PDB file of C-alpha atoms in Angstrom:
ATOM      1  CA  MET A 393      30.813 -14.280  42.298  1.00 73.00           C
ATOM      2  CA  LYS A 394      27.089 -14.727  43.565  1.00 88.00           C
ATOM      3  CA  PHE A 395      25.185 -12.865  46.091  1.00 91.00           C
ATOM      4  CA  GLN A 396      23.855 -15.510  48.777  1.00 88.00           C
ATOM      5  CA  GLY A 397      22.871 -12.931  51.575  1.00 84.00           C
ATOM      6  CA  THR A 398      25.163 -12.299  54.908  1.00 87.00           C
ATOM      7  CA  ASP A 399      25.260 -13.084  58.124  1.00 87.00           C
ATOM      8  CA  SER A 400      23.601 -10.009  59.015  1.00 87.00           C
ATOM      9  CA  TYR A 401      20.883  -9.813  56.298  1.00 91.00           C
ATOM     10  CA  VAL A 402      18.537 -12.703  55.398  1.00 89.00           C
ATOM     11  CA  ALA A 403      17.842 -12.853  51.712  1.00 90.00           C
ATOM     12  CA  THR A 404      15.189 -14.995  50.308  1.00 91.00           C
ATOM     13  CA  GLU A 405      15.742 -17.378  47.354  1.00 92.00           C
ATOM     14  CA  ASP A 406      13.969 -14.995  45.186  1.00 94.00           C
ATOM     15  CA  LEU A 407      15.653 -12.122  46.226  1.00 94.00           C
ATOM     16  CA  GLN A 408      19.175 -13.949  45.672  1.00 94.00           C
ATOM     17  CA  LEU A 409      17.855 -14.784  42.393  1.00 96.00           C
ATOM     18  CA  ALA A 410      16.920 -11.233  41.557  1.00 96.00           C
ATOM     19  CA  VAL A 411      20.141  -9.909  42.350  1.00 96.00           C
ATOM     20  CA  ASN A 412      22.359 -12.352  40.422  1.00 96.00           C
ATOM     21  CA  ALA A 413      20.117 -11.977  37.469  1.00 96.00           C
ATOM     22  CA  ALA A 414      20.525  -8.197  37.287  1.00 95.00           C
ATOM     23  CA  VAL A 415      24.335  -8.638  37.920  1.00 95.00           C
ATOM     24  CA  THR A 416      24.451 -11.348  34.952  1.00 95.00           C
ATOM     25  CA  LEU A 417      22.417  -8.944  32.525  1.00 94.00           C
ATOM     26  CA  GLN A 418      24.335  -5.910  33.628  1.00 94.00           C
ATOM     27  CA  ARG A 419      21.149  -4.063  34.210  1.00 95.00           C
ATOM     28  CA  PRO A 420      20.102  -1.900  36.986  1.00 96.00           C
ATOM     29  CA  LEU A 421      18.213  -3.915  39.505  1.00 97.00           C
ATOM     30  CA  LEU A 422      15.167  -1.799  40.609  1.00 97.00           C
ATOM     31  CA  ILE A 423      13.765  -3.076  43.946  1.00 96.00           C
ATOM     32  CA  LYS A 424      10.288  -2.014  45.459  1.00 95.00           C
ATOM     33  CA  GLY A 425       8.410  -2.961  48.565  1.00 89.00           C
ATOM     34  CA  GLU A 426       7.167  -1.382  51.830  1.00 86.00           C
ATOM     35  CA  PRO A 427       9.005   1.110  53.650  1.00 84.00           C
ATOM     36  CA  GLY A 428      11.267  -0.864  56.371  1.00 83.00           C
ATOM     37  CA  THR A 429      11.825  -4.056  54.787  1.00 87.00           C
ATOM     38  CA  GLY A 430      15.372  -3.599  53.893  1.00 90.00           C
ATOM     39  CA  LYS A 431      15.665  -2.345  50.354  1.00 93.00           C
ATOM     40  CA  THR A 432      18.630   0.305  51.088  1.00 93.00           C
ATOM     41  CA  LEU A 433      20.207  -2.242  53.197  1.00 94.00           C
ATOM     42  CA  LEU A 434      20.316  -4.932  50.831  1.00 95.00           C
ATOM     43  CA  ALA A 435      22.337  -2.575  48.397  1.00 95.00           C
ATOM     44  CA  GLU A 436      24.981  -2.420  51.516  1.00 95.00           C
ATOM     45  CA  GLN A 437      24.822  -6.317  51.931  1.00 94.00           C
ATOM     46  CA  VAL A 438      25.492  -6.775  48.202  1.00 96.00           C
ATOM     47  CA  ALA A 439      28.482  -4.725  48.728  1.00 95.00           C
ATOM     48  CA  GLU A 440      29.569  -6.175  51.709  1.00 94.00           C
ATOM     49  CA  SER A 441      28.846  -9.936  50.031  1.00 93.00           C
ATOM     50  CA  LEU A 442      30.698  -9.589  46.722  1.00 93.00           C
ATOM     51  CA  GLY A 443      33.607  -7.396  48.501  1.00 93.00           C
ATOM     52  CA  MET A 444      33.138  -4.196  46.390  1.00 95.00           C
ATOM     53  CA  PRO A 445      32.885  -0.537  47.711  1.00 97.00           C
ATOM     54  CA  LEU A 446      29.577   1.402  47.789  1.00 97.00           C
ATOM     55  CA  ILE A 447      28.707   4.730  46.659  1.00 97.00           C
ATOM     56  CA  GLN A 448      25.057   5.664  47.842  1.00 97.00           C
ATOM     57  CA  TRP A 449      23.062   8.452  46.211  1.00 97.00           C
ATOM     58  CA  HIS A 450      20.097   9.304  48.064  1.00 96.00           C
ATOM     59  CA  ILE A 451      17.498  11.288  46.346  1.00 96.00           C
ATOM     60  CA  LYS A 452      15.180  13.906  47.653  1.00 94.00           C
ATOM     61  CA  SER A 453      12.359  15.763  46.308  1.00 92.00           C
ATOM     62  CA  THR A 454      14.481  18.720  44.870  1.00 93.00           C
ATOM     63  CA  THR A 455      17.346  16.045  43.369  1.00 94.00           C
ATOM     64  CA  LYS A 456      18.334  16.543  39.763  1.00 94.00           C
ATOM     65  CA  ALA A 457      19.526  13.749  37.582  1.00 94.00           C
ATOM     66  CA  GLN A 458      22.169  16.136  36.312  1.00 94.00           C
ATOM     67  CA  GLN A 459      23.569  16.342  40.206  1.00 95.00           C
ATOM     68  CA  GLY A 460      24.309  12.783  39.637  1.00 95.00           C
ATOM     69  CA  LEU A 461      26.638  13.358  36.761  1.00 96.00           C
ATOM     70  CA  TYR A 462      28.253  16.469  37.968  1.00 96.00           C
ATOM     71  CA  GLU A 463      27.656  20.368  38.967  1.00 94.00           C
ATOM     72  CA  TYR A 464      29.395  23.189  37.229  1.00 93.00           C
ATOM     73  CA  ASP A 465      29.721  26.190  40.014  1.00 90.00           C
ATOM     74  CA  ALA A 466      30.029  28.934  37.672  1.00 88.00           C
ATOM     75  CA  VAL A 467      29.040  31.406  40.533  1.00 90.00           C
ATOM     76  CA  SER A 468      32.365  30.403  42.335  1.00 88.00           C
ATOM     77  CA  ARG A 469      34.048  30.814  38.805  1.00 85.00           C
ATOM     78  CA  LEU A 470      32.919  34.431  38.380  1.00 91.00           C
ATOM     79  CA  ARG A 471      33.741  35.498  41.762  1.00 88.00           C
ATOM     80  CA  ASP A 472      37.209  34.222  41.682  1.00 84.00           C
ATOM     81  CA  SER A 473      37.829  35.863  38.267  1.00 86.00           C
ATOM     82  CA  GLN A 474      36.768  39.151  40.002  1.00 84.00           C
ATOM     83  CA  LEU A 475      39.387  38.566  42.783  1.00 86.00           C
ATOM     84  CA  GLY A 476      42.094  37.731  39.980  1.00 81.00           C
ATOM     85  CA  ASP A 477      42.558  34.238  41.186  1.00 80.00           C
ATOM     86  CA  ASP A 478      44.646  31.922  38.777  1.00 81.00           C
ATOM     87  CA  LYS A 479      42.538  28.641  39.094  1.00 82.00           C
ATOM     88  CA  VAL A 480      39.672  30.317  37.015  1.00 84.00           C
ATOM     89  CA  HIS A 481      41.732  29.508  33.939  1.00 85.00           C
ATOM     90  CA  ASP A 482      41.318  25.721  34.530  1.00 84.00           C
ATOM     91  CA  ILE A 483      37.300  25.117  34.401  1.00 88.00           C
ATOM     92  CA  GLY A 484      37.763  21.968  36.054  1.00 84.00           C
ATOM     93  CA  ASN A 485      38.548  23.283  39.355  1.00 89.00           C
ATOM     94  CA  TYR A 486      34.650  24.406  39.480  1.00 90.00           C
ATOM     95  CA  ILE A 487      33.477  20.872  38.368  1.00 93.00           C
ATOM     96  CA  LYS A 488      31.840  18.738  41.341  1.00 95.00           C
ATOM     97  CA  LYS A 489      31.690  15.123  40.471  1.00 95.00           C
ATOM     98  CA  GLY A 490      28.425  13.545  41.004  1.00 96.00           C
ATOM     99  CA  LYS A 491      27.657  10.142  42.508  1.00 97.00           C
ATOM    100  CA  MET A 492      27.714   8.458  38.868  1.00 96.00           C
ATOM    101  CA  TRP A 493      30.815  10.080  37.929  1.00 97.00           C
ATOM    102  CA  GLU A 494      32.454   8.911  41.220  1.00 97.00           C
ATOM    103  CA  ALA A 495      31.220   5.216  40.204  1.00 97.00           C
ATOM    104  CA  PHE A 496      32.345   5.289  36.415  1.00 97.00           C
ATOM    105  CA  ASP A 497      35.561   6.576  37.613  1.00 95.00           C
ATOM    106  CA  ALA A 498      36.564   3.979  40.049  1.00 96.00           C
ATOM    107  CA  ASP A 499      39.316   1.672  39.670  1.00 95.00           C
ATOM    108  CA  LYS A 500      37.515  -1.728  40.541  1.00 96.00           C
ATOM    109  CA  GLN A 501      33.709  -2.419  40.139  1.00 96.00           C
ATOM    110  CA  VAL A 502      31.431  -0.758  42.764  1.00 97.00           C
ATOM    111  CA  VAL A 503      27.974  -1.080  43.872  1.00 97.00           C
ATOM    112  CA  LEU A 504      25.870   1.990  43.061  1.00 98.00           C
ATOM    113  CA  LEU A 505      22.570   2.806  45.365  1.00 98.00           C
ATOM    114  CA  ILE A 506      20.171   5.140  43.665  1.00 97.00           C
ATOM    115  CA  ASP A 507      17.984   5.366  46.812  1.00 96.00           C
ATOM    116  CA  GLU A 508      14.220   6.200  46.654  1.00 95.00           C
ATOM    117  CA  VAL A 509      13.914   7.358  43.049  1.00 94.00           C
ATOM    118  CA  ASP A 510      10.646   7.886  43.235  1.00 92.00           C
ATOM    119  CA  LYS A 511      10.954  11.118  45.340  1.00 93.00           C
ATOM    120  CA  ALA A 512      12.261  13.006  42.650  1.00 92.00           C
ATOM    121  CA  ASP A 513      10.427  14.644  39.952  1.00 89.00           C
ATOM    122  CA  ILE A 514       8.942  12.190  37.291  1.00 87.00           C
ATOM    123  CA  GLU A 515      11.318  13.232  34.639  1.00 90.00           C
ATOM    124  CA  PHE A 516      14.331  12.252  36.848  1.00 93.00           C
ATOM    125  CA  PRO A 517      14.624   8.554  35.710  1.00 92.00           C
ATOM    126  CA  ASN A 518      14.168   9.299  32.210  1.00 91.00           C
ATOM    127  CA  ASP A 519      17.110  11.680  32.220  1.00 92.00           C
ATOM    128  CA  LEU A 520      19.290   9.015  33.331  1.00 92.00           C
ATOM    129  CA  LEU A 521      18.374   6.552  30.486  1.00 91.00           C
ATOM    130  CA  VAL A 522      21.230   7.482  27.975  1.00 89.00           C
ATOM    131  CA  GLU A 523      23.929   7.167  31.189  1.00 93.00           C
ATOM    132  CA  LEU A 524      22.692   3.780  32.435  1.00 91.00           C
ATOM    133  CA  ASP A 525      22.470   2.383  28.830  1.00 91.00           C
ATOM    134  CA  LYS A 526      25.680   3.383  27.726  1.00 93.00           C
ATOM    135  CA  MET A 527      27.663   3.879  31.011  1.00 95.00           C
ATOM    136  CA  GLU A 528      28.929   7.346  29.845  1.00 95.00           C
ATOM    137  CA  PHE A 529      28.165  10.792  29.768  1.00 95.00           C
ATOM    138  CA  PHE A 530      29.534  14.020  28.249  1.00 95.00           C
ATOM    139  CA  VAL A 531      30.750  16.933  30.229  1.00 94.00           C
ATOM    140  CA  TYR A 532      30.159  20.200  27.980  1.00 93.00           C
ATOM    141  CA  GLU A 533      32.131  22.744  30.083  1.00 91.00           C
ATOM    142  CA  THR A 534      35.246  20.491  29.590  1.00 90.00           C
ATOM    143  CA  GLY A 535      34.610  18.967  26.235  1.00 91.00           C
ATOM    144  CA  GLU A 536      35.517  15.453  27.672  1.00 93.00           C
ATOM    145  CA  THR A 537      33.211  12.220  27.745  1.00 95.00           C
ATOM    146  CA  ILE A 538      33.289  10.173  30.826  1.00 95.00           C
ATOM    147  CA  LYS A 539      33.345   6.479  30.643  1.00 96.00           C
ATOM    148  CA  ALA A 540      32.701   3.739  33.091  1.00 96.00           C
ATOM    149  CA  LYS A 541      35.920   2.082  33.574  1.00 96.00           C
ATOM    150  CA  HIS A 542      34.139  -0.835  35.245  1.00 96.00           C
ATOM    151  CA  ARG A 543      30.223  -1.412  34.785  1.00 95.00           C
ATOM    152  CA  PRO A 544      28.936  -0.607  38.581  1.00 97.00           C
ATOM    153  CA  ILE A 545      26.038  -2.751  40.002  1.00 97.00           C
ATOM    154  CA  ILE A 546      23.058  -0.465  40.220  1.00 97.00           C
ATOM    155  CA  ILE A 547      20.228  -0.967  42.621  1.00 97.00           C
ATOM    156  CA  ILE A 548      17.835   1.585  42.453  1.00 97.00           C
ATOM    157  CA  THR A 549      15.017   1.486  45.349  1.00 96.00           C
ATOM    158  CA  SER A 550      11.467   2.836  45.077  1.00 94.00           C
ATOM    159  CA  ASN A 551       8.532   3.210  47.683  1.00 89.00           C
ATOM    160  CA  ASN A 552       5.918   3.277  44.987  1.00 83.00           C
ATOM    161  CA  GLU A 553       5.345   6.933  46.012  1.00 81.00           C
ATOM    162  CA  LYS A 554       4.827   7.486  42.115  1.00 84.00           C
ATOM    163  CA  GLU A 555       4.852   5.678  38.884  1.00 88.00           C
ATOM    164  CA  LEU A 556       7.798   5.289  37.023  1.00 91.00           C
ATOM    165  CA  PRO A 557       8.129   5.812  33.312  1.00 91.00           C
ATOM    166  CA  ASP A 558       7.775   2.618  31.115  1.00 92.00           C
ATOM    167  CA  ALA A 559      11.036   3.674  29.129  1.00 91.00           C
ATOM    168  CA  PHE A 560      12.909   3.382  32.541  1.00 93.00           C
ATOM    169  CA  LEU A 561      11.133   0.350  33.660  1.00 93.00           C
ATOM    170  CA  ARG A 562      12.265  -1.468  30.461  1.00 93.00           C
ATOM    171  CA  ARG A 563      15.970  -1.076  31.311  1.00 92.00           C
ATOM    172  CA  CYS A 564      15.712  -2.433  34.836  1.00 95.00           C
ATOM    173  CA  PHE A 565      15.365  -5.980  36.208  1.00 96.00           C
ATOM    174  CA  PHE A 566      12.732  -5.684  38.660  1.00 96.00           C
ATOM    175  CA  HIS A 567      12.100  -7.199  42.037  1.00 96.00           C
ATOM    176  CA  PHE A 568       9.289  -6.788  44.954  1.00 95.00           C
ATOM    177  CA  ILE A 569      10.433  -7.624  48.251  1.00 92.00           C
ATOM    178  CA  ASN A 570       7.347  -9.085  49.954  1.00 90.00           C
ATOM    179  CA  PHE A 571       6.605  -8.416  53.387  1.00 90.00           C
ATOM    180  CA  PRO A 572       8.280 -11.661  55.425  1.00 91.00           C
ATOM    181  CA  ASP A 573       6.334 -14.269  56.572  1.00 91.00           C
ATOM    182  CA  HIS A 574       6.368 -15.569  60.314  1.00 92.00           C
ATOM    183  CA  ASP A 575       9.295 -17.914  59.663  1.00 92.00           C
ATOM    184  CA  THR A 576      11.716 -15.254  57.682  1.00 91.00           C
ATOM    185  CA  MET A 577      10.704 -12.720  60.303  1.00 93.00           C
ATOM    186  CA  ARG A 578      11.890 -15.050  62.843  1.00 93.00           C
ATOM    187  CA  ARG A 579      15.294 -15.483  60.997  1.00 92.00           C
ATOM    188  CA  ILE A 580      15.592 -11.704  60.709  1.00 92.00           C
ATOM    189  CA  VAL A 581      15.051 -11.371  64.476  1.00 93.00           C
ATOM    190  CA  ASP A 582      17.766 -13.976  64.970  1.00 93.00           C
ATOM    191  CA  VAL A 583      20.099 -12.255  63.078  1.00 91.00           C
ATOM    192  CA  HIS A 584      19.669  -9.021  64.789  1.00 91.00           C
ATOM    193  CA  TYR A 585      19.173 -10.452  68.404  1.00 91.00           C
ATOM    194  CA  PRO A 586      20.761 -13.998  68.573  1.00 90.00           C
ATOM    195  CA  ASN A 587      20.292 -14.394  72.217  1.00 88.00           C
ATOM    196  CA  ILE A 588      16.844 -13.096  72.514  1.00 87.00           C
ATOM    197  CA  GLN A 589      14.532 -15.326  74.882  1.00 87.00           C
ATOM    198  CA  GLN A 590      12.273 -17.583  72.215  1.00 87.00           C
ATOM    199  CA  ASP A 591       9.331 -17.063  74.164  1.00 86.00           C
ATOM    200  CA  LEU A 592       9.292 -13.322  73.742  1.00 86.00           C
ATOM    201  CA  VAL A 593      10.035 -13.721  70.086  1.00 89.00           C
ATOM    202  CA  ASN A 594       7.014 -15.895  69.845  1.00 89.00           C
ATOM    203  CA  GLU A 595       4.720 -13.628  71.632  1.00 86.00           C
ATOM    204  CA  ALA A 596       6.063 -10.583  70.235  1.00 89.00           C
ATOM    205  CA  LEU A 597       5.577 -11.963  66.589  1.00 91.00           C
ATOM    206  CA  GLU A 598       1.923 -13.013  67.274  1.00 89.00           C
ATOM    207  CA  LEU A 599       0.948  -9.598  68.424  1.00 87.00           C
ATOM    208  CA  PHE A 600       2.983  -7.716  65.789  1.00 90.00           C
ATOM    209  CA  PHE A 601       1.198  -9.773  63.013  1.00 91.00           C
ATOM    210  CA  ASP A 602      -2.063  -9.191  64.780  1.00 86.00           C
ATOM    211  CA  VAL A 603      -1.513  -5.462  64.635  1.00 87.00           C
ATOM    212  CA  ARG A 604      -0.571  -5.683  61.122  1.00 89.00           C
ATOM    213  CA  SER A 605      -3.468  -7.463  59.901  1.00 87.00           C
ATOM    214  CA  ILE A 606      -6.026  -4.754  61.444  1.00 85.00           C
ATOM    215  CA  PRO A 607      -7.804  -3.593  58.372  1.00 87.00           C
ATOM    216  CA  GLY A 608      -7.964   0.206  57.560  1.00 86.00           C
ATOM    217  CA  LEU A 609      -4.270   1.187  59.449  1.00 87.00           C
ATOM    218  CA  LYS A 610      -2.835   4.275  57.515  1.00 88.00           C
ATOM    219  CA  LYS A 611       0.993   2.994  58.357  1.00 89.00           C
ATOM    220  CA  LYS A 612       1.339  -0.684  59.265  1.00 89.00           C
ATOM    221  CA  PRO A 613       4.276  -1.479  61.186  1.00 91.00           C
ATOM    222  CA  SER A 614       7.366  -2.712  59.331  1.00 91.00           C
ATOM    223  CA  THR A 615      10.391  -4.853  59.770  1.00 92.00           C
ATOM    224  CA  SER A 616      12.452  -2.373  61.052  1.00 90.00           C
ATOM    225  CA  GLU A 617       9.989  -0.893  63.459  1.00 91.00           C
ATOM    226  CA  LEU A 618       9.395  -4.955  65.105  1.00 93.00           C
ATOM    227  CA  ILE A 619      13.419  -4.759  65.614  1.00 93.00           C
ATOM    228  CA  ASP A 620      12.902  -1.441  67.466  1.00 92.00           C
ATOM    229  CA  TRP A 621      10.017  -2.703  69.309  1.00 90.00           C
ATOM    230  CA  LEU A 622      11.868  -5.838  70.384  1.00 91.00           C
ATOM    231  CA  LYS A 623      14.793  -3.964  71.648  1.00 91.00           C
ATOM    232  CA  LEU A 624      12.877  -1.996  73.733  1.00 89.00           C
ATOM    233  CA  LEU A 625      10.944  -5.088  75.089  1.00 86.00           C
ATOM    234  CA  MET A 626      14.399  -6.336  76.135  1.00 86.00           C
ATOM    235  CA  ALA A 627      15.491  -2.890  77.494  1.00 81.00           C
ATOM    236  CA  ASP A 628      12.867  -2.756  79.623  1.00 72.00           C
ATOM    237  CA  ASP A 629      12.644  -6.391  80.712  1.00 72.00           C
ATOM    238  CA  ILE A 630       8.886  -6.667  79.902  1.00 69.00           C
ATOM    239  CA  PRO A 631       7.690 -10.172  80.836  1.00 65.00           C
ATOM    240  CA  ASN A 632       6.347 -12.581  78.137  1.00 63.00           C
ATOM    241  CA  GLU A 633       3.298 -12.980  80.163  1.00 61.00           C
ATOM    242  CA  ILE A 634       2.610  -9.377  79.459  1.00 60.00           C
ATOM    243  CA  LEU A 635       2.405 -10.083  75.761  1.00 65.00           C
ATOM    244  CA  LYS A 636       0.982 -13.223  76.028  1.00 60.00           C
ATOM    245  CA  ASN A 637      -1.832 -12.583  78.297  1.00 54.00           C
ATOM    246  CA  HIS A 638      -2.179  -9.012  76.476  1.00 54.00           C
ATOM    247  CA  ASP A 639      -5.805  -7.836  77.412  1.00 53.00           C
ATOM    248  CA  ASN A 640      -7.810  -7.110  74.101  1.00 50.00           C
ATOM    249  CA  SER A 641      -9.847  -4.609  75.816  1.00 47.00           C
ATOM    250  CA  LYS A 642      -6.787  -2.492  75.952  1.00 53.00           C
ATOM    251  CA  ALA A 643      -5.990  -3.220  72.160  1.00 56.00           C
ATOM    252  CA  ILE A 644      -2.762  -1.275  72.100  1.00 72.00           C
ATOM    253  CA  PRO A 645       0.399  -2.956  72.550  1.00 75.00           C
ATOM    254  CA  PRO A 646       3.099  -2.075  75.243  1.00 77.00           C
ATOM    255  CA  LEU A 647       5.490   0.564  74.090  1.00 81.00           C
ATOM    256  CA  TYR A 648       3.442   1.068  71.305  1.00 81.00           C
ATOM    257  CA  GLY A 649       5.357   4.165  69.891  1.00 86.00           C
ATOM    258  CA  ALA A 650       7.517   2.009  68.070  1.00 86.00           C
ATOM    259  CA  LEU A 651       5.147   0.283  66.122  1.00 86.00           C
ATOM    260  CA  LEU A 652       2.433   2.887  65.437  1.00 87.00           C
ATOM    261  CA  LYS A 653       3.534   5.957  63.695  1.00 87.00           C
ATOM    262  CA  ASN A 654       0.631   8.362  63.627  1.00 88.00           C
ATOM    263  CA  GLU A 655      -2.384   9.031  65.781  1.00 88.00           C
ATOM    264  CA  GLN A 656      -5.224   7.857  63.299  1.00 87.00           C
ATOM    265  CA  ASP A 657      -3.686   4.427  63.951  1.00 84.00           C
ATOM    266  CA  VAL A 658      -3.698   5.040  67.629  1.00 84.00           C
ATOM    267  CA  HIS A 659      -7.124   5.985  67.504  1.00 84.00           C
ATOM    268  CA  MET A 660      -8.482   2.961  65.303  1.00 81.00           C
ATOM    269  CA  LEU A 661      -7.001   0.690  68.129  1.00 79.00           C
ATOM    270  CA  GLU A 662      -8.552   2.492  70.873  1.00 77.00           C
ATOM    271  CA  ARG A 663     -11.950   2.364  69.238  1.00 78.00           C
ATOM    272  CA  LEU A 664     -11.411  -1.314  68.592  1.00 73.00           C
ATOM    273  CA  ALA A 665     -10.912  -1.566  72.252  1.00 66.00           C
ATOM    274  CA  PHE A 666     -14.052   0.470  73.187  1.00 59.00           C
ATOM    275  CA  MET A 667     -16.041  -1.930  70.704  1.00 65.00           C
ATOM    276  CA  HIS A 668     -14.373  -5.000  72.490  1.00 60.00           C
ATOM    277  CA  ARG A 669     -15.328  -4.077  76.114  1.00 58.00           C
ATOM    278  CA  ARG A 670     -18.963  -3.399  74.985  1.00 59.00           C
ATOM    279  CA  GLU A 671     -19.377  -6.708  73.380  1.00 61.00           C
ATOM    280  CA  GLN A 672     -18.060  -8.004  76.741  1.00 58.00           C
ATOM    281  CA  ARG A 673     -20.625  -6.202  78.575  1.00 59.00           C
ATOM    282  CA  ASN A 674     -23.566  -7.156  76.528  1.00 56.00           C
TER     283      ASN A 674
END
């Protein structure tokens, strides 16, 4: 089976090749790209396309690698021992399986998503090197070794918030999702809104890419924000002419809150509008 995208996910040829190469090599697929370019969604669609269950491990700044394997609740065991509970004699009652254990223990091959790995401490990726290589780990409390019944397809996403260790990178197949061009973005829009007016799409895309091209924006609007913006434009029944005849002296597009996410960028567009009006007066 090969990944070729799905009806609800537009995968470029390069992205399809990357997914299938990682599967063939049996290496984790490390996906980088701007926020909102569909990195997390990719894992969901790979699982759907290949007919596999999806296990998601969303990483936070406080996440430790050990949590992906298992956690031992010593406090609960101590409390139960004080209460005379018989289950304290089986330490397995206090072992909580992590997402990697779930993936290793699955009866069929699964897709394991390790989402936003760069949010965690810099040592987090290094702490998983052995487990990713050997597809096994040791549970010290029970003395058992957990081996993967079926090697999972591992997809790891990163927003480039911090550099990842070289030793970790060597074990991955890497792909960077480039921001979609006009044609690809149109295909993405068609997937989400197959019945949308094409005139609205044309004008919205022109305005969207114009905003993205403004130098100095702190956060350029992403694909997911374009999709939200179009939904609002359709819901409010914004006429195409408002976008087509957008007044540059106003600069900020209608319903801009779906596209611009901080006051610095709003102020920047307002300054550009002021400069444009002053040039027109001169």
